[in-house]
Amino acid sequence: FYLGTQCFQCENPPCVDVCPVGATWKEADGIVVIDYDWCIGCRYCEAACPYWARRFNWSEPVVPAEEVNPVQHYLGNRARRKGVMEKCTYCIQRTRQGRLPACAEACPTGARIFGNLLDPDSEIRWVIEHKKVFRLKEDLGTEPKFWYFMD
């Protein structure tokens, strides 16, 4: 049984409190981000995350510098140096422009639904209210903003 995981964008993210340099925080819209320039790669956030959603970058970027798109979102998907932590940001560079995260846009089965939890008319709210849904490790009090649903 495969159960994919990613950053669950917790309401109470334990990863934020353990960062000794303040390189990770929760934005006003609830997205937990990492400043890759500030990150020192200590991996405390990786240890604190109960969902194993953080990844350490063990490798140098493989795309030659001259091939990297110069128009990159500071907190979004951009080239990251070896020795920093990485995580999903729900493609912040796309969602802040009203687009879907790449995974939701590309999913051929519609298994990923992204939307505004505060909008009572959004598709995600309908799914949460009408389908069988669950969140991982709810007992920890992190209040993840990622639900699994079944038909």
mmCIF file of N, CA and C in Angstrom, residues 115-130:
data_model
loop_
_atom_site.group_PDB
_atom_site.id
_atom_site.type_symbol
_atom_site.label_atom_id
_atom_site.label_comp_id
_atom_site.label_asym_id
_atom_site.label_seq_id
_atom_site.Cartn_x
_atom_site.Cartn_y
_atom_site.Cartn_z
ATOM 1 N N GLY A 115 -7.214 23.957 -3.071
ATOM 2 C CA GLY A 115 -8.137 25.078 -3.039
ATOM 3 C C GLY A 115 -8.098 25.828 -1.734
ATOM 4 N N ASN A 116 -8.971 26.795 -1.616
ATOM 5 C CA ASN A 116 -9.062 27.657 -0.451
ATOM 6 C C ASN A 116 -9.978 27.008 0.580
ATOM 7 N N LEU A 117 -9.408 26.602 1.701
ATOM 8 C CA LEU A 117 -10.197 25.961 2.757
ATOM 9 C C LEU A 117 -11.212 26.911 3.377
ATOM 10 N N LEU A 118 -10.988 28.210 3.257
ATOM 11 C CA LEU A 118 -11.909 29.190 3.836
ATOM 12 C C LEU A 118 -13.106 29.474 2.939
ATOM 13 N N ASP A 119 -13.053 29.028 1.701
ATOM 14 C CA ASP A 119 -14.147 29.250 0.752
ATOM 15 C C ASP A 119 -15.145 28.100 0.854
ATOM 16 N N PRO A 120 -16.340 28.346 1.389
ATOM 17 C CA PRO A 120 -17.311 27.259 1.567
ATOM 18 C C PRO A 120 -17.789 26.658 0.245
ATOM 19 N N ASP A 121 -17.566 27.348 -0.857
ATOM 20 C CA ASP A 121 -17.988 26.846 -2.164
ATOM 21 C C ASP A 121 -16.860 26.195 -2.956
ATOM 22 N N SER A 122 -15.690 26.043 -2.346
ATOM 23 C CA SER A 122 -14.557 25.464 -3.069
ATOM 24 C C SER A 122 -14.695 23.948 -3.168
ATOM 25 N N GLU A 123 -14.048 23.403 -4.176
ATOM 26 C CA GLU A 123 -14.079 21.951 -4.385
ATOM 27 C C GLU A 123 -13.465 21.214 -3.203
ATOM 28 N N ILE A 124 -12.387 21.753 -2.647
ATOM 29 C CA ILE A 124 -11.733 21.071 -1.530
ATOM 30 C C ILE A 124 -12.646 21.008 -0.311
ATOM 31 N N ARG A 125 -13.382 22.054 -0.051
ATOM 32 C CA ARG A 125 -14.337 22.033 1.071
ATOM 33 C C ARG A 125 -15.428 21.001 0.827
ATOM 34 N N TRP A 126 -15.909 20.886 -0.422
ATOM 35 C CA TRP A 126 -16.932 19.894 -0.745
ATOM 36 C C TRP A 126 -16.393 18.487 -0.495
ATOM 37 N N VAL A 127 -15.174 18.234 -0.903
ATOM 38 C CA VAL A 127 -14.570 16.914 -0.704
ATOM 39 C C VAL A 127 -14.453 16.603 0.786
ATOM 40 N N ILE A 128 -13.949 17.557 1.563
ATOM 41 C CA ILE A 128 -13.774 17.336 3.001
ATOM 42 C C ILE A 128 -15.112 17.063 3.688
ATOM 43 N N GLU A 129 -16.153 17.733 3.238
ATOM 44 C CA GLU A 129 -17.465 17.592 3.877
ATOM 45 C C GLU A 129 -18.281 16.406 3.372
ATOM 46 N N HIS A 130 -17.986 15.873 2.177
ATOM 47 C CA HIS A 130 -18.838 14.841 1.594
ATOM 48 C C HIS A 130 -18.165 13.499 1.315
#
